[in-house]
Short mmCIF file of C-alpha atoms in Angstrom, two decimals:
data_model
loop_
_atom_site.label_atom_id
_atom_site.label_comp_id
_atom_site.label_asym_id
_atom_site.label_seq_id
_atom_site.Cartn_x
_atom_site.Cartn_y
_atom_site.Cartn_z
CA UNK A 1 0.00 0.00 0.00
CA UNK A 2 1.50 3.17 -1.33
CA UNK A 3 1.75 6.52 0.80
CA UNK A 4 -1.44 8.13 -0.57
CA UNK A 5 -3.47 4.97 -0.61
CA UNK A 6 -2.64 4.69 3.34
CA UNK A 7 -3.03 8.54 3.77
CA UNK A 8 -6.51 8.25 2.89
CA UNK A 9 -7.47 4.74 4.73
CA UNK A 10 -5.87 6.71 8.24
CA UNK A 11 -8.04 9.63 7.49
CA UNK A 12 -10.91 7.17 6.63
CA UNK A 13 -10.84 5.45 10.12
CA UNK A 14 -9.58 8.02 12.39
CA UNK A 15 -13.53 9.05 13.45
CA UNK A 16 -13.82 5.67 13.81
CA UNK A 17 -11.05 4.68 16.18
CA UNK A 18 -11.16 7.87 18.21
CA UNK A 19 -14.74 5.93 19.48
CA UNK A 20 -12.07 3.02 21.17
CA UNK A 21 -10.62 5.18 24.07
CA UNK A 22 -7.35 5.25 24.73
CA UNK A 23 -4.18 5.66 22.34
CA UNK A 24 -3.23 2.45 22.53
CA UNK A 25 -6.89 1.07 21.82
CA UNK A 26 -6.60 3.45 18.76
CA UNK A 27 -3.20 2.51 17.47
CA UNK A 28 -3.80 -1.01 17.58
CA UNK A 29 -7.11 -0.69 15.98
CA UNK A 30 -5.49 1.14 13.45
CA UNK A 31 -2.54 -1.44 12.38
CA UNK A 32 -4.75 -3.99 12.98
CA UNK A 33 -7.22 -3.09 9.89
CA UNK A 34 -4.15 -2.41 8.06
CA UNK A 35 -2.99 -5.82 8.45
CA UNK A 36 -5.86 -7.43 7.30
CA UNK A 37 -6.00 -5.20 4.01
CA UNK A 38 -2.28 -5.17 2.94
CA UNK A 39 -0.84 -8.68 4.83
CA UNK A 40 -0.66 -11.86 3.43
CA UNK A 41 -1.35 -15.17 4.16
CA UNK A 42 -3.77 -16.50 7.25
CA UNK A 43 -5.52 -13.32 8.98
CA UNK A 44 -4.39 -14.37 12.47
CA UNK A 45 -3.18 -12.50 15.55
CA UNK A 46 0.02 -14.20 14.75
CA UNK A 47 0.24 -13.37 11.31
CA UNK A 48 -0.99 -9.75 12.05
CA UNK A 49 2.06 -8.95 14.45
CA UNK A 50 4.09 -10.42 11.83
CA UNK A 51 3.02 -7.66 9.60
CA UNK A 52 2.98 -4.95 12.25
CA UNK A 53 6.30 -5.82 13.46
CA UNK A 54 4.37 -5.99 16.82
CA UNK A 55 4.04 -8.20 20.00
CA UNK A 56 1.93 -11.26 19.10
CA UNK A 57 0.43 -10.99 22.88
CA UNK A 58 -0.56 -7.35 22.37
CA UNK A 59 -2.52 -8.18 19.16
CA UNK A 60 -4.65 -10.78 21.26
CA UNK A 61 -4.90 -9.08 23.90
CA UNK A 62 -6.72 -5.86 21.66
CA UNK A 63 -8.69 -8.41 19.97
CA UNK A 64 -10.25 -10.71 22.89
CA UNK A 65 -9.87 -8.29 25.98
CA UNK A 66 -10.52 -5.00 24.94
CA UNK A 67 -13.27 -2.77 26.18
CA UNK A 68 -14.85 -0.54 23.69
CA UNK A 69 -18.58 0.07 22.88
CA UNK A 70 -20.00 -1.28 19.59
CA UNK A 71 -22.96 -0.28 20.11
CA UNK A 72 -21.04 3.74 19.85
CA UNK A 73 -19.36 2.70 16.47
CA UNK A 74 -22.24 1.30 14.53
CA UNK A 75 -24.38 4.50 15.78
CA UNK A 76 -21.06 6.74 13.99
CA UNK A 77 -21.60 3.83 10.84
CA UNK A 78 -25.22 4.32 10.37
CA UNK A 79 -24.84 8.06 10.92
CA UNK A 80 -22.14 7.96 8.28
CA UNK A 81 -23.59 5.78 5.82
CA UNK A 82 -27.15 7.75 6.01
CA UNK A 83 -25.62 10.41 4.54
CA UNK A 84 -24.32 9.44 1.63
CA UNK A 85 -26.86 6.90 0.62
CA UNK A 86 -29.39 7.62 -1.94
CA UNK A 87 -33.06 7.38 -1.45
CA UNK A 88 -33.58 4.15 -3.28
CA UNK A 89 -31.56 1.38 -0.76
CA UNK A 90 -32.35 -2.27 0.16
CA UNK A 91 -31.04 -4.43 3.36
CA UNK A 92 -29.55 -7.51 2.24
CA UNK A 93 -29.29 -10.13 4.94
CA UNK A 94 -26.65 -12.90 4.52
CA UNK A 95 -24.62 -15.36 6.34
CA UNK A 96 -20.92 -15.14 6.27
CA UNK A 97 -18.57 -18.14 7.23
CA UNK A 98 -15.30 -18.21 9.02
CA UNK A 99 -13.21 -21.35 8.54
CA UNK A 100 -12.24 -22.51 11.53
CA UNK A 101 -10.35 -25.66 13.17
CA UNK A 102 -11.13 -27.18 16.61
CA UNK A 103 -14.03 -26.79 18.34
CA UNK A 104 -13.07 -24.18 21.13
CA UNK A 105 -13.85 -20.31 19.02
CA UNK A 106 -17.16 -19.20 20.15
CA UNK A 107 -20.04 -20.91 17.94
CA UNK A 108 -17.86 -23.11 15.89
CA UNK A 109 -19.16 -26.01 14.50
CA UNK A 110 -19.82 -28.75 11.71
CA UNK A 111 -22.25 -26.25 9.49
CA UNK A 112 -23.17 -25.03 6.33
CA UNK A 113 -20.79 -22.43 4.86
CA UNK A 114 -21.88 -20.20 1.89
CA UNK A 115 -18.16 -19.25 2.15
CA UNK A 116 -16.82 -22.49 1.55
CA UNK A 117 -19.99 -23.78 -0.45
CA UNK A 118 -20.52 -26.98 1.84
CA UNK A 119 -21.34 -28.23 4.55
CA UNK A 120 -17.22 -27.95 7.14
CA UNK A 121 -16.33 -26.80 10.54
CA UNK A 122 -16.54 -23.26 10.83
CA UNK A 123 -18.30 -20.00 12.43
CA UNK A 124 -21.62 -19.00 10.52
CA UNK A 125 -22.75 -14.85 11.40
CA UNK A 126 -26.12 -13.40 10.03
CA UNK A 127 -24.61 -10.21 8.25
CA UNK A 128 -27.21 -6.88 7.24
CA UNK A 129 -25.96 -4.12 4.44
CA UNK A 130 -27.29 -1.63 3.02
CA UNK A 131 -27.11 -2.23 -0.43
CA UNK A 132 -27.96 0.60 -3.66
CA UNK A 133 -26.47 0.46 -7.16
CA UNK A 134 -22.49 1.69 -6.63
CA UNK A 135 -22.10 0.52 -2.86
CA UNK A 136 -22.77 -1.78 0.20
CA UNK A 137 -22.16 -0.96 3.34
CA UNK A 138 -22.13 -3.40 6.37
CA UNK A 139 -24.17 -2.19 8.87
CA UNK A 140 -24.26 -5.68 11.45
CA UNK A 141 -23.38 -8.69 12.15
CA UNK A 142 -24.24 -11.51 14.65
CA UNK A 143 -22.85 -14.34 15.44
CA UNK A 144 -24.72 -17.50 15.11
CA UNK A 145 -24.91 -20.22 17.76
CA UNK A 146 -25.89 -23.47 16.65
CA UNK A 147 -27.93 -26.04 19.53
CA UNK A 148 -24.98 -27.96 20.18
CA UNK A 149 -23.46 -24.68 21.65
CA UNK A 150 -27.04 -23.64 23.47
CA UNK A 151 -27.48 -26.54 24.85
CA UNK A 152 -24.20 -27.03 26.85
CA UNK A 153 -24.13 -24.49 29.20
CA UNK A 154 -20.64 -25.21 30.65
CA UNK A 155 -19.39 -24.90 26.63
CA UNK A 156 -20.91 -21.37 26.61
CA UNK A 157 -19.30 -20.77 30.26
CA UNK A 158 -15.87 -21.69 29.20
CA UNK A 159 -16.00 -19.47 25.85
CA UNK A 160 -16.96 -16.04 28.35
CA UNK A 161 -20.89 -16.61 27.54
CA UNK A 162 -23.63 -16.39 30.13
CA UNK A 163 -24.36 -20.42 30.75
CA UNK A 164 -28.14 -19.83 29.89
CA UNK A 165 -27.90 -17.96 26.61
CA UNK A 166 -30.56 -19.32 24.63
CA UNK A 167 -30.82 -20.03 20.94
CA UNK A 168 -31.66 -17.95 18.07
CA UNK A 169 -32.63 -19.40 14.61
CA UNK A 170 -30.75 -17.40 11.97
CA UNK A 171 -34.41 -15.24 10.70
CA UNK A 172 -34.52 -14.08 14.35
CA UNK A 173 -30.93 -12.67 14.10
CA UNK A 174 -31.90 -11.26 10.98
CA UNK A 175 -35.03 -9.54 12.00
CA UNK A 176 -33.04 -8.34 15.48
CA UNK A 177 -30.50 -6.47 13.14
CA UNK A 178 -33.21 -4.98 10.79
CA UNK A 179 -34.96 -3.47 14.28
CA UNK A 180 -31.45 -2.19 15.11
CA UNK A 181 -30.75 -0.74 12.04
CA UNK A 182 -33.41 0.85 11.54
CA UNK A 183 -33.43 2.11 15.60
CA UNK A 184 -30.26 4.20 14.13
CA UNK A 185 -32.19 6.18 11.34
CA UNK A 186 -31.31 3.56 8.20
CA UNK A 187 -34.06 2.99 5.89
CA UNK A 188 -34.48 1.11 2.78
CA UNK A 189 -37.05 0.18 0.24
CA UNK A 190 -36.83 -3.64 0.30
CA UNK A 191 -35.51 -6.52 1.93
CA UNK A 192 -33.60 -9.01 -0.04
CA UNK A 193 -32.41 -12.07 1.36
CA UNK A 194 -31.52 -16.15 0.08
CA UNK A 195 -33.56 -19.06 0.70
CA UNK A 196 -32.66 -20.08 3.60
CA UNK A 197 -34.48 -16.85 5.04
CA UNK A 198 -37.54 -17.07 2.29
CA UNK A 199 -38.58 -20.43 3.01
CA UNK A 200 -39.37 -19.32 6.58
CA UNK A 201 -43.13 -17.92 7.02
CA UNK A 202 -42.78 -16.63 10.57
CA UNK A 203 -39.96 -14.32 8.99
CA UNK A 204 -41.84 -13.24 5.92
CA UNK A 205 -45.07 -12.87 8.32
CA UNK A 206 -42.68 -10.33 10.67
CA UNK A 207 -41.61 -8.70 7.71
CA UNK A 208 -45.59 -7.97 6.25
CA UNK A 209 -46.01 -6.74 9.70
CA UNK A 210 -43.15 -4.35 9.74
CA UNK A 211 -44.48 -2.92 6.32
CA UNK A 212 -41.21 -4.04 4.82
CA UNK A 213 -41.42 -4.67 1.43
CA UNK A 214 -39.03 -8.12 0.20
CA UNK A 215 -37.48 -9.87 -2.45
CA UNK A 216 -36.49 -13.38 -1.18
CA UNK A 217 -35.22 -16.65 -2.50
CA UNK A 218 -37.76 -19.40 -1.71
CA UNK A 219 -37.03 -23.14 -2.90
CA UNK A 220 -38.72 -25.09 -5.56
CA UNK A 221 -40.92 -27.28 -3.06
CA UNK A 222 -42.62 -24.23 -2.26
CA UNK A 223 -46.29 -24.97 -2.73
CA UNK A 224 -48.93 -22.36 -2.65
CA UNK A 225 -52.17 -21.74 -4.37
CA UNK A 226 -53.29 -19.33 -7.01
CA UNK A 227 -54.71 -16.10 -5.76
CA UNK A 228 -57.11 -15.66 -4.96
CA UNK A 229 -57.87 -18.88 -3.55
CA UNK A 230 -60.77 -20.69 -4.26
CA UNK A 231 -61.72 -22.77 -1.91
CA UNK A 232 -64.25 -25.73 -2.95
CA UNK A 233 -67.72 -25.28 -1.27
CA UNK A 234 -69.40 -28.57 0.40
CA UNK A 235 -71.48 -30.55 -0.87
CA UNK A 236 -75.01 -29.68 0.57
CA UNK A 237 -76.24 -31.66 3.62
CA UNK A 238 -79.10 -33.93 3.62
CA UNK A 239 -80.43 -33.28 6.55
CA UNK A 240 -80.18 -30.30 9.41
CA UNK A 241 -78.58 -32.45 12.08
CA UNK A 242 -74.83 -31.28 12.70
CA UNK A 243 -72.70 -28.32 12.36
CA UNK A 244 -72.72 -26.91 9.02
CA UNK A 245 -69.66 -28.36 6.45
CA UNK A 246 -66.48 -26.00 5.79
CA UNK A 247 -65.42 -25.32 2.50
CA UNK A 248 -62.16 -27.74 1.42
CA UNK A 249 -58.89 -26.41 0.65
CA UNK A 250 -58.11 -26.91 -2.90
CA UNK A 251 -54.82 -28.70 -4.01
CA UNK A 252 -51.66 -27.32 -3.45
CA UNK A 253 -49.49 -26.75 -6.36
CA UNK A 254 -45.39 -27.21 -5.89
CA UNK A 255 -43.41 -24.55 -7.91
CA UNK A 256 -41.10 -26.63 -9.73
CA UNK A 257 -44.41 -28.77 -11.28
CA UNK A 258 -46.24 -25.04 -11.96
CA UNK A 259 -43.05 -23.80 -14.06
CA UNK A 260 -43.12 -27.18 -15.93
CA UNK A 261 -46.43 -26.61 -16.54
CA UNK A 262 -45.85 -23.22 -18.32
CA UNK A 263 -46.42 -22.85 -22.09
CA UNK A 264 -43.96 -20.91 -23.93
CA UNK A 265 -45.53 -18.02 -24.41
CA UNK A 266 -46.06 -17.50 -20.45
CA UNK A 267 -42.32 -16.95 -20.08
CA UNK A 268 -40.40 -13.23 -20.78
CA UNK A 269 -36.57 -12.58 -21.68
CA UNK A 270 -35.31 -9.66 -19.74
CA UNK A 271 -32.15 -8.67 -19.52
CA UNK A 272 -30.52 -7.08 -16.21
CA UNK A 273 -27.32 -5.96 -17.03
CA UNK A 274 -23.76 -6.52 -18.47
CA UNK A 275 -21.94 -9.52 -17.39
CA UNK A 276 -18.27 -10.36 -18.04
CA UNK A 277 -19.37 -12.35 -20.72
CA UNK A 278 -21.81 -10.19 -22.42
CA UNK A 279 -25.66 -9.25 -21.43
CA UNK A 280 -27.18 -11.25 -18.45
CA UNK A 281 -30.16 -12.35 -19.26
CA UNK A 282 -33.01 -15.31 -18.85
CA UNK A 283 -36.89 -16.32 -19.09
CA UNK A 284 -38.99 -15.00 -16.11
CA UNK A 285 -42.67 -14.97 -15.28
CA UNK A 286 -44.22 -13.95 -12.00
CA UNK A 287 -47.92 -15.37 -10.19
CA UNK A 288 -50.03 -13.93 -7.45
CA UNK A 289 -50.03 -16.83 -4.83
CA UNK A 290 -50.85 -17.52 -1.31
CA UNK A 291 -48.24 -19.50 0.19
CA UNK A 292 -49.26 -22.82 1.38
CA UNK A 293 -47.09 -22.86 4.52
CA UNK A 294 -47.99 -26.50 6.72
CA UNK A 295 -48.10 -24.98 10.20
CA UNK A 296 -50.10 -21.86 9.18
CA UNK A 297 -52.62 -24.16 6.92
CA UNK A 298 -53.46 -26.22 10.27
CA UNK A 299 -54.47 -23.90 12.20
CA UNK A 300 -56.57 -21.72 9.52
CA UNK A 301 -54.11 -18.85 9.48
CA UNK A 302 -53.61 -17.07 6.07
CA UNK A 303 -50.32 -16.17 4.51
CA UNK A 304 -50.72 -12.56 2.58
CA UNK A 305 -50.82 -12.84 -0.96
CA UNK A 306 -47.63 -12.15 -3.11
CA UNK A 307 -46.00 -12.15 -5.97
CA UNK A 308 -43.85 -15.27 -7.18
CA UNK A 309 -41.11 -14.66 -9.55
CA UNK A 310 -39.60 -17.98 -11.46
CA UNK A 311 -36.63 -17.69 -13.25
#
């Protein structure tokens, strides 16, 4: 990293780090996001002194004992990022992995890694940016603790946790750092998130109820019926004995079977933008549905209607 370049990341971070306290908070804050942009190799404590030219014990000690307020730097972030975000912005929840060996770093565990692309031993944190056409900012993160972890309390007690911290499924994260987010002043037309958020109806249910407005990934086992449903009358009783007959649900339909389904002329080419390779583009079509959720279809609970995009 040349002169200039480093000029401008110290002048970047120095509102930043003054929020850490003391100098040597600051200074160590400083080198340390240095180290992780310019050094090579693993991004360890050991690795970072080796690129500082610092004490390997001092680096730890900054990272795992250090007393600062997040809550104070996020509040400068969101401040920060408000103002130079235009007015059309979406959140865009994700998980992020960190590989990781052994089994002692807090929340580590056998898991699914988008990072890696399968299923290995790592850490897994819900992440929320702010996302609009030239930038994305970070704006949270949360670590995620699988059951194995929740459900040992001396495991939690060893790794500095309170020994009844209780789980959290990754769409309660999620929602958690949309409340905080938007606690600070951030707003943002839509909420865009993967599957593994979309398939879940309590989260899309939280989201209706916030007034957010979403784009999520859903997978193609989602059934649902056309809107609006029609639900099949009874047939008429004989007699007047007994309480009168519901209406029956009609069938679900599963959306890889109602794609199949599709004539030609149902589908529409659009292209989004310029790839590497030329123009991005593919066959779309979009249906009003009301999700047929299991849970929610038991206990006579309706899903809002929405639109479902197939690509």
């Amino acid at each position: 990293m040349d002169a200039s370049t480093m000029g401008r990341l110290e002048r970047f971070l120095d509102p930043y780090l003054d929020l850490l306290g003391r100098d040597e908070r600051r200074r160590h804050g400083r080198g340390y996001v240095q180290a992780l942009m310019v050094g090579g190799g693993r991004r360890t404590a050991a690795g970072i002194a080796r690129t500082l030219g610092a004490d390997e014990q001092s680096v730890q000690q900054f990272v795992n004992q250090s007393r600062w307020s997040p809550s104070a730097l996020l509040c400068r972030l969101a401040e920060d990022t408000g103002a130079i975000a235009p007015g059309l912005c979406g959140f865009v929840i994700d998980d992020t992995g960190f590989v990781k060996q052994g089994r002692h770093s807090v929340g580590v565990a056998r898991q699914y890694s988008g990072t890696l692309g399968k299923t290995g031993n790592c850490q897994v944190a819900v992440s929320l940016s702010l996302a609009w056409d030239q930038a994305a900012v970070p704006l949270e993160f949360d670590l995620y603790l699988p059951p194995e972890w929740t459900d040992d309390p001396d495991r939690l007690r060893r790794a500095g946790l309170a020994h009844d911290t209780p789980f959290r499924e990754k769409w309660r994260i999620a929602l958690e750092l949309l409340g905080r987010a938007r606690a600070r002043g951030i707003q943002a037309e839509i909420v865009c998130a993967d599957a593994g958020y979309g398939i879940v109806t309590e989260f899309r249910r939280e989201l209706n109820r916030l007034e957010l407005s979403y784009a999520l990934g859903v997978q193609k086992t989602l059934t649902f019926w056309i809107a609006p449903r029609a639900d099949i009358p009874p047939a008429p009783k004989s007699g007047s004995v007994g309480a009168p007959r519901k209406p029956r649900l009609p069938a679900r339909i599963a959306a890889e079977a109602y794609a199949a389904s599709l004539p030609p002329e149902q589908w529409t080419t659009l292209t989004w933008r310029e790839g590497t390779k030329g123009p991005m583009r593919s066959r779309f079509t979009a249906v009003l549905v009301e999700p047929a959720h299991t849970a929610f279809r038991k206990s006579g609970e309706r899903e809002a209607e929405q639109w479902l995009v197939i690509e």
